[in-house]
Amino acid sequence: MKSPICDMLGIEFPLVAFSHCRDVVVAVSRAGGFGVLGASSHSPQSIEQELKWIDDHIDGKPYGLDVLIPENIATAGEKNVTWKSLESRVSQRHRDFTRELLEKHGVKLTTAEVAQDQPQPFDTERTMAVLEASFRHPIRLIANALGVPPKEMVDMGKAHGVPVAALVGAREHAVRQVAAGADILVVQGTEAGGHCGEVSTMVVVPEVIKAVKAIRDVPVLAAGGIMTGRQMAACMAMGAAGVWTGSVWLATAEAETTEIFRDKMVAATSRDTVRSRGRTGKPARQLRSAWTEAWDRSPDSPGALPMPLQTLISRDAFHSIDRSAAAGNARARELVSYFVGQGVGLVDSVKSAGAVVQEFKEDFAEAVEHMNALLAD
Amino acid sequence: MKSPICDMLGIEFPLVAFSHCRDVVVAVSRAGGFGVLGASSHSPQSIEQELKWIDDHIDGKPYGLDVLIPENIATAGEKNVTWKSLESRVSQRHRDFTRELLEKHGVKLTTAEVAQDQPQPFDTERTMAVLEASFRHPIRLIANALGVPPKEMVDMGKAHGVPVAALVGAREHAVRQVAAGADILVVQGTEAGGHCGEVSTMVVVPEVIKAVKAIRDVPVLAAGGIMTGRQMAACMAMGAAGVWTGSVWLATAEAETTEIFRDKMVAATSRDTVRSRGRTGKPARQLRSAWTEAWDRSPDSPGALPMPLQTLISRDAFHSIDRSAAAGNARARELVSYFVGQGVGLVDSVKSAGAVVQEFKEDFAEAVEHMNALLAD
């Protein structure tokens, strides 16, 4: 396809797939799209293993890496913050609320087996080390979520001749990202899974395209709610150079999601998600569950802690919840949740990632054919 | 254009324009689209005058009528409810809050000059009388917002051979509307101005199309955020038979909006709207202003009253606010608001309604051309 994204990334079909699962990354790139591995929870050592595995399986096809360096975080400016050193900042009230919520659902709260001396989640220094390790592999894109990336990340991309993508949810943010040197904008509507803004894909995509055009010619990937090739065609009709997708890969056979969560995805309608601070401390769209209801609406909710502290709470909690649900505890199942967009309402079965790419291509072609038929004499 | 909507409505370009302003209705229909007059505040007498004027100016082009019969309203089942009889249901606390809010902005609260013995706003019996009067004119569509229309409205449409459209914001509602006999679904995303649900246009349109296809072949008009022909093409690429638009006409020279509100529209970004109960008692998207902030966020807000009571409050308040703002009171201007969608972020000037239709056509053609160029060898 003739899109600037295809040239920049060396692909034939401008469907970018964000996934924490290396199998999805490989399947999408091999099928003609572009897989992007979510690396936010990796160390330089573990990313090395993942990317080696990818290189061994991807048949030389291009792929990228996504990191999460928040511009605003409670620990901004502090050095050597570890998981352990953050523990004391979680109030007893928050701990009690979490423990009692899980107990109500028959779940015993246990601590996830993570080395407590690891750097804090979303630690910039560690993330830069992860990127450095990644550049020993043939990555073709680096992307950052949650604000303007640090200058050294932009410089690192330039030094390696690899485009730097930035996720934005509002026009003002897009303008700042272009000024900071972003090569690609991922413009994400409020319907997207994970951290998101308040403006819909249908509006924010043309709004950003219009604003950015006046500054510098930066291609836009549309994101938020996109689960089919018809929607991809819709976004490209509005001027996007391609699409960035996430939720659709969570319902694939390769995905890292639990079987219980995939079942919940198939059952859900588009009204079953919520934009909540309950998982990370920042507004992020996720499946509505007893967890989000308790944090967002319960009269005795202590309110979510700011990032990265809420992640300490939810990591241990969901580790315990998922284990209990998998063991057959139906009440634990009520708590099960994960980041997912409103597009979950379009999921009606679990497929292979390769089959999803194939369907995108067919749907896209059908959409264009349909448009031409509308205008035919 | 080859769309089922064009055949049903007798038009060439499936752009439906909802407006309270007869001039917009006429301009759009004359330009090849389809104007729909919002009749919710009309009496059988006043609608007679409006439609006569339209008939005299529309050159025989087709047009329609939109009414608002809420399925859920605080006065459900009551007979002969007038504006006057509702007055006693507005608490002193709500009156004081309103008066004090306006006073803070230098606005004296006065009562709008409306005959107090008029039926309550959104009164079903009166609305049916308005429809009856309207059928003495060549209307080609009747539409209802806020739930399944009463059976007599659907029957009335059938008796006159005129399609009945229903506005929906969720899959479940669409399925109920099809069962109730709707001929056209207006599927509206959360980004829309006025009463709206929580799911975005990008998601709810394909979700409803998919669900409805399994029942009966009902054409879908996409709504919510659509301000350009590129977005119209996007929605039709997803399978919509056309689009239903509202906000874009508020920024036309013909519109009923005040000059101050139009100036605010031009200045606003897509993040300057809010889905609030502050105007009608039901969640409706409107421009964020000191009014919505006070009702939604002020610690001493008494909370909005249910429909139709909040309309009693806001009608008098905005009558006073708009008058004071027009007289040059800058603090009154801070309160000025009106129903508008997130698409307001795409408005950068005020144009004539006819010019907007023309731009839609050109943008639409460009979008299709662009899609073909993407796939060209």
Tab-separated table of N, CA, C and O in Angstrom, chain A residues 302-352:
chain	number	residue	atom	x	y	z
A	302	PRO	N	-10.446	4.474	49.083
A	302	PRO	CA	-9.474	5.505	49.460
A	302	PRO	C	-9.000	6.312	48.255
A	302	PRO	O	-8.216	7.250	48.407
A	303	GLY	N	-9.470	5.951	47.053
A	303	GLY	CA	-9.009	6.634	45.837
A	303	GLY	C	-7.680	6.050	45.401
A	303	GLY	O	-6.869	5.622	46.238
A	304	ALA	N	-7.460	6.012	44.104
A	304	ALA	CA	-6.211	5.442	43.590
A	304	ALA	C	-5.028	6.318	43.975
A	304	ALA	O	-5.141	7.543	44.029
A	305	LEU	N	-3.886	5.688	44.215
A	305	LEU	CA	-2.648	6.424	44.454
A	305	LEU	C	-2.071	6.868	43.112
A	305	LEU	O	-2.386	6.299	42.074
A	306	PRO	N	-1.203	7.886	43.135
A	306	PRO	CA	-0.609	8.314	41.853
A	306	PRO	C	0.359	7.258	41.318
A	306	PRO	O	0.865	6.423	42.069
A	307	MET	N	0.588	7.289	40.007
A	307	MET	CA	1.606	6.444	39.383
A	307	MET	C	2.958	6.774	40.000
A	307	MET	O	3.248	7.955	40.180
A	308	PRO	N	3.833	5.849	40.365
A	308	PRO	CA	3.746	4.405	40.125
A	308	PRO	C	3.151	3.616	41.302
A	308	PRO	O	3.167	2.393	41.262
A	309	LEU	N	2.641	4.309	42.344
A	309	LEU	CA	2.264	3.584	43.566
A	309	LEU	C	1.088	2.638	43.364
A	309	LEU	O	1.050	1.539	43.928
A	310	GLN	N	0.086	3.069	42.548
A	310	GLN	CA	-1.074	2.200	42.359
A	310	GLN	C	-0.662	0.888	41.686
A	310	GLN	O	-1.306	-0.143	41.883
A	311	THR	N	0.417	0.931	40.916
A	311	THR	CA	0.892	-0.290	40.251
A	311	THR	C	1.385	-1.316	41.277
A	311	THR	O	1.233	-2.520	41.088
A	312	LEU	N	1.960	-0.848	42.372
A	312	LEU	CA	2.376	-1.774	43.441
A	312	LEU	C	1.167	-2.535	43.975
A	312	LEU	O	1.220	-3.737	44.223
A	313	ILE	N	0.083	-1.785	44.161
A	313	ILE	CA	-1.142	-2.391	44.695
A	313	ILE	C	-1.742	-3.365	43.689
A	313	ILE	O	-2.034	-4.510	44.013
A	314	SER	N	-1.924	-2.901	42.456
A	314	SER	CA	-2.660	-3.726	41.499
A	314	SER	C	-1.833	-4.924	41.025
A	314	SER	O	-2.385	-5.968	40.708
A	315	ARG	N	-0.513	-4.792	41.011
A	315	ARG	CA	0.294	-5.922	40.559
A	315	ARG	C	0.095	-7.136	41.475
A	315	ARG	O	-0.235	-8.235	41.020
A	316	ASP	N	0.251	-6.927	42.772
A	316	ASP	CA	0.057	-8.042	43.708
A	316	ASP	C	-1.390	-8.520	43.697
A	316	ASP	O	-1.667	-9.716	43.733
A	317	ALA	N	-2.311	-7.559	43.642
A	317	ALA	CA	-3.729	-7.927	43.684
A	317	ALA	C	-4.098	-8.796	42.483
A	317	ALA	O	-4.697	-9.864	42.639
A	318	PHE	N	-3.724	-8.379	41.279
A	318	PHE	CA	-4.140	-9.142	40.089
A	318	PHE	C	-3.371	-10.466	39.956
A	318	PHE	O	-3.889	-11.430	39.401
A	319	HIS	N	-2.168	-10.489	40.494
A	319	HIS	CA	-1.441	-11.752	40.567
A	319	HIS	C	-2.289	-12.749	41.385
A	319	HIS	O	-2.497	-13.890	40.981
A	320	SER	N	-2.804	-12.284	42.503
A	320	SER	CA	-3.608	-13.142	43.391
A	320	SER	C	-4.968	-13.461	42.767
A	320	SER	O	-5.449	-14.597	42.824
A	321	ILE	N	-5.591	-12.444	42.172
A	321	ILE	CA	-6.931	-12.614	41.575
A	321	ILE	C	-6.881	-13.629	40.428
A	321	ILE	O	-7.691	-14.550	40.367
A	322	ASP	N	-5.926	-13.446	39.524
A	322	ASP	CA	-5.863	-14.316	38.348
A	322	ASP	C	-5.595	-15.766	38.756
A	322	ASP	O	-6.159	-16.696	38.174
A	323	ARG	N	-4.753	-15.949	39.783
A	323	ARG	CA	-4.442	-17.301	40.240
A	323	ARG	C	-5.676	-17.955	40.853
A	323	ARG	O	-5.980	-19.111	40.591
A	324	SER	N	-6.397	-17.182	41.648
A	324	SER	CA	-7.582	-17.715	42.312
A	324	SER	C	-8.689	-18.025	41.287
A	324	SER	O	-9.362	-19.051	41.366
A	325	ALA	N	-8.848	-17.119	40.323
A	325	ALA	CA	-9.869	-17.343	39.286
A	325	ALA	C	-9.536	-18.582	38.466
A	325	ALA	O	-10.414	-19.395	38.158
A	326	ALA	N	-8.261	-18.737	38.133
A	326	ALA	CA	-7.839	-19.895	37.334
A	326	ALA	C	-8.072	-21.194	38.095
A	326	ALA	O	-8.342	-22.241	37.498
A	327	ALA	N	-8.012	-21.110	39.438
A	327	ALA	CA	-8.239	-22.302	40.262
A	327	ALA	C	-9.728	-22.598	40.417
A	327	ALA	O	-10.111	-23.526	41.128
A	328	GLY	N	-10.574	-21.776	39.800
A	328	GLY	CA	-12.001	-22.083	39.785
A	328	GLY	C	-12.850	-21.256	40.726
A	328	GLY	O	-14.056	-21.490	40.850
A	329	ASN	N	-12.251	-20.234	41.368
A	329	ASN	CA	-13.019	-19.373	42.276
A	329	ASN	C	-13.876	-18.389	41.465
A	329	ASN	O	-13.364	-17.432	40.876
A	330	ALA	N	-15.186	-18.625	41.445
A	330	ALA	CA	-16.087	-17.809	40.624
A	330	ALA	C	-16.146	-16.365	41.121
A	330	ALA	O	-16.356	-15.437	40.337
A	331	ARG	N	-15.967	-16.147	42.408
A	331	ARG	CA	-16.015	-14.781	42.942
A	331	ARG	C	-14.753	-14.009	42.545
A	331	ARG	O	-14.791	-12.797	42.377
A	332	ALA	N	-13.655	-14.723	42.413
A	332	ALA	CA	-12.420	-14.070	41.945
A	332	ALA	C	-12.604	-13.590	40.510
A	332	ALA	O	-12.127	-12.525	40.119
A	333	ARG	N	-13.324	-14.380	39.743
A	333	ARG	CA	-13.592	-14.048	38.346
A	333	ARG	C	-14.258	-12.680	38.212
A	333	ARG	O	-14.026	-11.951	37.233
A	334	GLU	N	-15.094	-12.328	39.193
A	334	GLU	CA	-15.764	-11.019	39.156
A	334	GLU	C	-14.773	-9.856	39.204
A	334	GLU	O	-15.076	-8.762	38.758
A	335	LEU	N	-13.600	-10.104	39.791
A	335	LEU	CA	-12.584	-9.054	39.899
A	335	LEU	C	-11.698	-8.975	38.652
A	335	LEU	O	-11.075	-7.940	38.398
A	336	VAL	N	-11.644	-10.065	37.897
A	336	VAL	CA	-10.704	-10.133	36.765
A	336	VAL	C	-10.921	-8.968	35.801
A	336	VAL	O	-12.059	-8.666	35.416
A	337	SER	N	-9.834	-8.319	35.438
A	337	SER	CA	-9.892	-7.198	34.496
A	337	SER	C	-8.527	-7.045	33.844
A	337	SER	O	-7.536	-7.625	34.301
A	338	TYR	N	-8.502	-6.266	32.776
A	338	TYR	CA	-7.235	-5.953	32.111
A	338	TYR	C	-7.521	-4.762	31.205
A	338	TYR	O	-8.675	-4.443	30.926
A	339	PHE	N	-6.461	-4.124	30.755
A	339	PHE	CA	-6.620	-2.996	29.846
A	339	PHE	C	-7.272	-3.462	28.551
A	339	PHE	O	-6.767	-4.382	27.901
A	340	VAL	N	-8.348	-2.829	28.150
A	340	VAL	CA	-8.981	-3.145	26.867
A	340	VAL	C	-9.869	-1.971	26.470
A	340	VAL	O	-10.422	-1.276	27.333
A	341	GLY	N	-10.011	-1.757	25.162
A	341	GLY	CA	-10.787	-0.630	24.662
A	341	GLY	C	-12.240	-0.984	24.413
A	341	GLY	O	-12.653	-2.140	24.535
A	342	GLN	N	-13.026	0.032	24.043
A	342	GLN	CA	-14.450	-0.181	23.769
A	342	GLN	C	-14.655	-1.152	22.603
A	342	GLN	O	-15.693	-1.798	22.508
A	343	GLY	N	-13.652	-1.286	21.754
A	343	GLY	CA	-13.722	-2.212	20.633
A	343	GLY	C	-13.966	-3.647	21.071
A	343	GLY	O	-14.306	-4.499	20.247
A	344	VAL	N	-13.819	-3.911	22.358
A	344	VAL	CA	-14.103	-5.254	22.884
A	344	VAL	C	-15.516	-5.699	22.487
A	344	VAL	O	-15.781	-6.902	22.351
A	345	GLY	N	-16.402	-4.731	22.261
A	345	GLY	CA	-17.763	-5.060	21.843
A	345	GLY	C	-17.830	-5.702	20.463
A	345	GLY	O	-18.854	-6.265	20.085
A	346	LEU	N	-16.738	-5.624	19.715
A	346	LEU	CA	-16.703	-6.212	18.369
A	346	LEU	C	-16.051	-7.596	18.351
A	346	LEU	O	-15.966	-8.232	17.301
A	347	VAL	N	-15.589	-8.034	19.513
A	347	VAL	CA	-14.921	-9.345	19.592
A	347	VAL	C	-15.962	-10.430	19.823
A	347	VAL	O	-16.716	-10.363	20.795
A	348	ASP	N	-16.034	-11.412	18.926
A	348	ASP	CA	-16.971	-12.501	19.196
A	348	ASP	C	-16.330	-13.882	19.167
A	348	ASP	O	-17.024	-14.889	19.330
A	349	SER	N	-15.024	-13.916	18.987
A	349	SER	CA	-14.325	-15.204	19.090
A	349	SER	C	-12.832	-14.953	19.213
A	349	SER	O	-12.356	-13.836	18.976
A	350	VAL	N	-12.117	-16.004	19.590
A	350	VAL	CA	-10.658	-15.931	19.679
A	350	VAL	C	-10.085	-16.544	18.404
A	350	VAL	O	-10.492	-17.627	17.991
A	351	LYS	N	-9.188	-15.783	17.732
A	351	LYS	CA	-8.606	-16.246	16.466
A	351	LYS	C	-7.088	-16.227	16.567
A	351	LYS	O	-6.545	-15.687	17.526
A	352	SER	N	-6.415	-16.721	15.553
A	352	SER	CA	-4.958	-16.589	15.545
A	352	SER	C	-4.602	-15.188	15.064
A	352	SER	O	-5.359	-14.567	14.304
